[in-house]
Amino acid sequence: MTWFTLIAVVGIALVFDFTNGFHDTANAIATVVSTRALPPKVAVLMAAAFNFAGAFAGLKVAATIAKGIVNADLISQESGAKVILAALVGAITWNLITWYFGLPSSSSHALIGGMIGAMVGRHGLHASGMSSIQWHGLTEKVLKPSLLGPLLAIPIALILTAIFLTLFGRHAPGPVNRGFRRLQPLSSGWLAFAHGSNDAQKTMGIILLALIVSPATHYPADSKVPLWVIISAASAMALGTYAGGWRIIRTLGQRIAKIQPPQGFAAELTGGSILWATAHYGFPVSTTHTISGAVLGAGAGGSTRLSAVRWGVAGNILVAWLLTIPCAAVVGAGVELVTRLPGGTFYAVAIAITVLFTAFQGRRKHAAPAAAPVPA
């Protein structure tokens, strides 16, 4: 059963990476699609390629996830792989729930919430259970940077948009929009590359943690991420990106604010730069939080009216952000209880397969919507 559990963890981790890809596709291409800078299929293919390339751009985020969130010493036996499996199923489930409702929630926070829930579920709510989480590392390396991402993105995107409109506002809107549409593939590619450098590493970190704690392997605690793990995670992320998450693309690209090419360029440039900087320091921030903040700031910067931003939609996204960690933790804790049953690993895998099937069924029912017409 030891090897089966480890293989199941690696497989479900790649499933999570896949759902992360199609859930977060909108982060990179929502604005470039909504402004018609690129056709949807071309934009998705480009984002998949840049996501794959970005996964090879560093390993600091992977190290944070593998060694900076939970106490690996407390999950060093067969139960450790089951804890990780439960955490992944919790994260996948929350990803699919928010995808169904078109809410751009954080896959990163879903994964971390699943880990917290599974660890506390295994060790209980008493002192030993609470000590299984490295709360200082969680706060300093995850929660604070994730809050900082959108808080920086909003004003930076707003200021960039205001600068663009000041420089080009006196020109005819047609040539200005066409010029920024030509620039948007570059900024969207940069954002997709930065997304891959951040999010794909989270799955690498989870797989590395499973290899370290599993008795089936002999990976020391200071092991580096194996090349096969990097390639597998990058490929799963790219495939998920290509599958697309059209409901969330609509929310980010059309429902938060009406985005024109100058605003789209500002949002993408801002989001990509922040994600690249945080990945450089090993902070697994939420790409969704960051780009949503950038879109919000760009939308506000492109208009003198606060009504240009649909605050009700922004409020729903905020609620999803707040619920992500606790809800994923509850699911992770519940699945961890399932793994204790005879044949529990099989049941957990069955749950993951069920939610994956739900994703494909949902995608069939919700085909890619046509991008809203944008004035020239």
PDB file of C-alpha atoms in Angstrom, residues 23 27 94 98 103-110 143 146-151 153-154 252 256 286-296 313-328:
ATOM      1  CA  HIS A  23      -8.746  27.647 -13.021  1.00  0.00           C
ATOM      2  CA  ASN A  27      -5.142  35.329 -14.731  1.00  0.00           C
ATOM      3  CA  TRP A  94     -12.609  24.148  -3.729  1.00  0.00           C
ATOM      4  CA  THR A  98     -15.289  28.459  -7.330  1.00  0.00           C
ATOM      5  CA  LEU A 103     -15.154  33.247  -9.023  1.00  0.00           C
ATOM      6  CA  PRO A 104     -11.381  33.794  -9.411  1.00  0.00           C
ATOM      7  CA  SER A 105     -10.335  32.417  -6.033  1.00  0.00           C
ATOM      8  CA  SER A 106      -6.813  31.427  -5.054  1.00  0.00           C
ATOM      9  CA  SER A 107      -5.553  27.938  -5.915  1.00  0.00           C
ATOM     10  CA  SER A 108      -2.564  28.662  -3.674  1.00  0.00           C
ATOM     11  CA  HIS A 109      -4.741  29.356  -0.669  1.00  0.00           C
ATOM     12  CA  ALA A 110      -6.893  26.319  -1.495  1.00  0.00           C
ATOM     13  CA  LEU A 143      -0.436  35.331   4.172  1.00  0.00           C
ATOM     14  CA  SER A 146      -0.599  37.409  -0.511  1.00  0.00           C
ATOM     15  CA  LEU A 147      -2.189  40.466   1.054  1.00  0.00           C
ATOM     16  CA  LEU A 148       0.629  42.626  -0.235  1.00  0.00           C
ATOM     17  CA  GLY A 149       0.107  41.380  -3.821  1.00  0.00           C
ATOM     18  CA  PRO A 150      -3.298  42.985  -4.477  1.00  0.00           C
ATOM     19  CA  LEU A 151      -2.546  45.957  -2.221  1.00  0.00           C
ATOM     20  CA  ALA A 153      -1.315  45.792  -7.688  1.00  0.00           C
ATOM     21  CA  ILE A 154      -4.281  48.132  -7.259  1.00  0.00           C
ATOM     22  CA  LEU A 252     -11.930  38.949 -14.717  1.00  0.00           C
ATOM     23  CA  ILE A 256     -15.094  43.528 -12.686  1.00  0.00           C
ATOM     24  CA  SER A 286      -1.965  34.145  -4.945  1.00  0.00           C
ATOM     25  CA  THR A 287      -1.738  34.921  -8.644  1.00  0.00           C
ATOM     26  CA  THR A 288      -5.518  35.371  -8.636  1.00  0.00           C
ATOM     27  CA  HIS A 289      -5.447  37.970  -5.882  1.00  0.00           C
ATOM     28  CA  THR A 290      -2.683  39.845  -7.631  1.00  0.00           C
ATOM     29  CA  ILE A 291      -4.156  40.045 -11.130  1.00  0.00           C
ATOM     30  CA  SER A 292      -7.661  40.727  -9.772  1.00  0.00           C
ATOM     31  CA  GLY A 293      -6.217  43.666  -7.870  1.00  0.00           C
ATOM     32  CA  ALA A 294      -4.439  44.839 -11.020  1.00  0.00           C
ATOM     33  CA  VAL A 295      -7.667  44.647 -13.058  1.00  0.00           C
ATOM     34  CA  LEU A 296      -9.500  46.521 -10.307  1.00  0.00           C
ATOM     35  CA  VAL A 313     -18.615  41.544  -8.344  1.00  0.00           C
ATOM     36  CA  ALA A 314     -15.433  42.682  -6.590  1.00  0.00           C
ATOM     37  CA  GLY A 315     -17.175  42.071  -3.254  1.00  0.00           C
ATOM     38  CA  ASN A 316     -18.121  38.515  -4.276  1.00  0.00           C
ATOM     39  CA  ILE A 317     -14.499  37.852  -5.200  1.00  0.00           C
ATOM     40  CA  LEU A 318     -13.386  39.185  -1.812  1.00  0.00           C
ATOM     41  CA  VAL A 319     -15.805  36.825  -0.058  1.00  0.00           C
ATOM     42  CA  ALA A 320     -14.385  33.902  -2.067  1.00  0.00           C
ATOM     43  CA  TRP A 321     -10.875  34.924  -1.003  1.00  0.00           C
ATOM     44  CA  LEU A 322     -11.864  34.976   2.654  1.00  0.00           C
ATOM     45  CA  LEU A 323     -13.609  31.606   2.467  1.00  0.00           C
ATOM     46  CA  THR A 324     -10.921  29.756   0.511  1.00  0.00           C
ATOM     47  CA  ILE A 325      -8.542  28.688   3.295  1.00  0.00           C
ATOM     48  CA  PRO A 326     -11.203  27.680   5.858  1.00  0.00           C
ATOM     49  CA  CYS A 327     -13.425  25.884   3.314  1.00  0.00           C
ATOM     50  CA  ALA A 328     -10.532  23.992   1.730  1.00  0.00           C
TER      51      ALA A 328
END
